[in-house]
Amino acid sequence: DVPDPYYGGQHGFSHVFDLVEDASHGFYHSVMK
């Protein structure tokens, strides 16, 4: 699950961005296999 970053300030948005970025890289690598 990806948390709602709205109430977490800049840290909340940075955390969500990191989660989405990591998931995107994992998805890309699994598709390219």
PDB file of C-alpha atoms in Angstrom:
ATOM      1  CA  ASP A   1       0.000   0.000   0.000  1.00  0.00           C
ATOM      2  CA  VAL A   2       1.096   3.533  -0.703  1.00  0.00           C
ATOM      3  CA  PRO A   3       0.271   5.932   2.142  1.00  0.00           C
ATOM      4  CA  ASP A   4      -1.487   9.257   1.572  1.00  0.00           C
ATOM      5  CA  PRO A   5       1.310  11.869   1.575  1.00  0.00           C
ATOM      6  CA  TYR A   6      -0.983  14.897   1.971  1.00  0.00           C
ATOM      7  CA  TYR A   7      -0.612  15.296   5.740  1.00  0.00           C
ATOM      8  CA  GLY A   8       3.038  14.231   5.929  1.00  0.00           C
ATOM      9  CA  GLY A   9       4.517  17.458   4.566  1.00  0.00           C
ATOM     10  CA  GLN A  10       7.534  17.284   2.298  1.00  0.00           C
ATOM     11  CA  HIS A  11       8.741  14.110   4.020  1.00  0.00           C
ATOM     12  CA  GLY A  12       5.456  12.367   3.201  1.00  0.00           C
ATOM     13  CA  PHE A  13       5.740  13.198  -0.481  1.00  0.00           C
ATOM     14  CA  SER A  14       9.414  12.199  -0.583  1.00  0.00           C
ATOM     15  CA  HIS A  15       8.608   8.877   1.083  1.00  0.00           C
ATOM     16  CA  VAL A  16       5.789   8.122  -1.369  1.00  0.00           C
ATOM     17  CA  PHE A  17       7.998   9.114  -4.311  1.00  0.00           C
ATOM     18  CA  ASP A  18      10.693   6.705  -3.092  1.00  0.00           C
ATOM     19  CA  LEU A  19       8.145   3.885  -2.760  1.00  0.00           C
ATOM     20  CA  VAL A  20       6.743   4.472  -6.248  1.00  0.00           C
ATOM     21  CA  GLU A  21      10.203   4.815  -7.763  1.00  0.00           C
ATOM     22  CA  ASP A  22      11.361   1.524  -6.203  1.00  0.00           C
ATOM     23  CA  ALA A  23       8.195  -0.257  -7.349  1.00  0.00           C
ATOM     24  CA  SER A  24       8.604   1.136 -10.865  1.00  0.00           C
ATOM     25  CA  HIS A  25      12.163  -0.135 -11.108  1.00  0.00           C
ATOM     26  CA  GLY A  26      11.091  -3.557  -9.853  1.00  0.00           C
ATOM     27  CA  PHE A  27       8.208  -3.696 -12.320  1.00  0.00           C
ATOM     28  CA  TYR A  28      10.452  -2.660 -15.206  1.00  0.00           C
ATOM     29  CA  HIS A  29      13.038  -5.313 -14.395  1.00  0.00           C
ATOM     30  CA  SER A  30      10.388  -8.037 -14.048  1.00  0.00           C
ATOM     31  CA  VAL A  31       8.873  -7.108 -17.429  1.00  0.00           C
ATOM     32  CA  MET A  32      12.258  -7.051 -19.150  1.00  0.00           C
ATOM     33  CA  LYS A  33      13.120 -10.620 -18.050  1.00  0.00           C
TER      34      LYS A  33
END
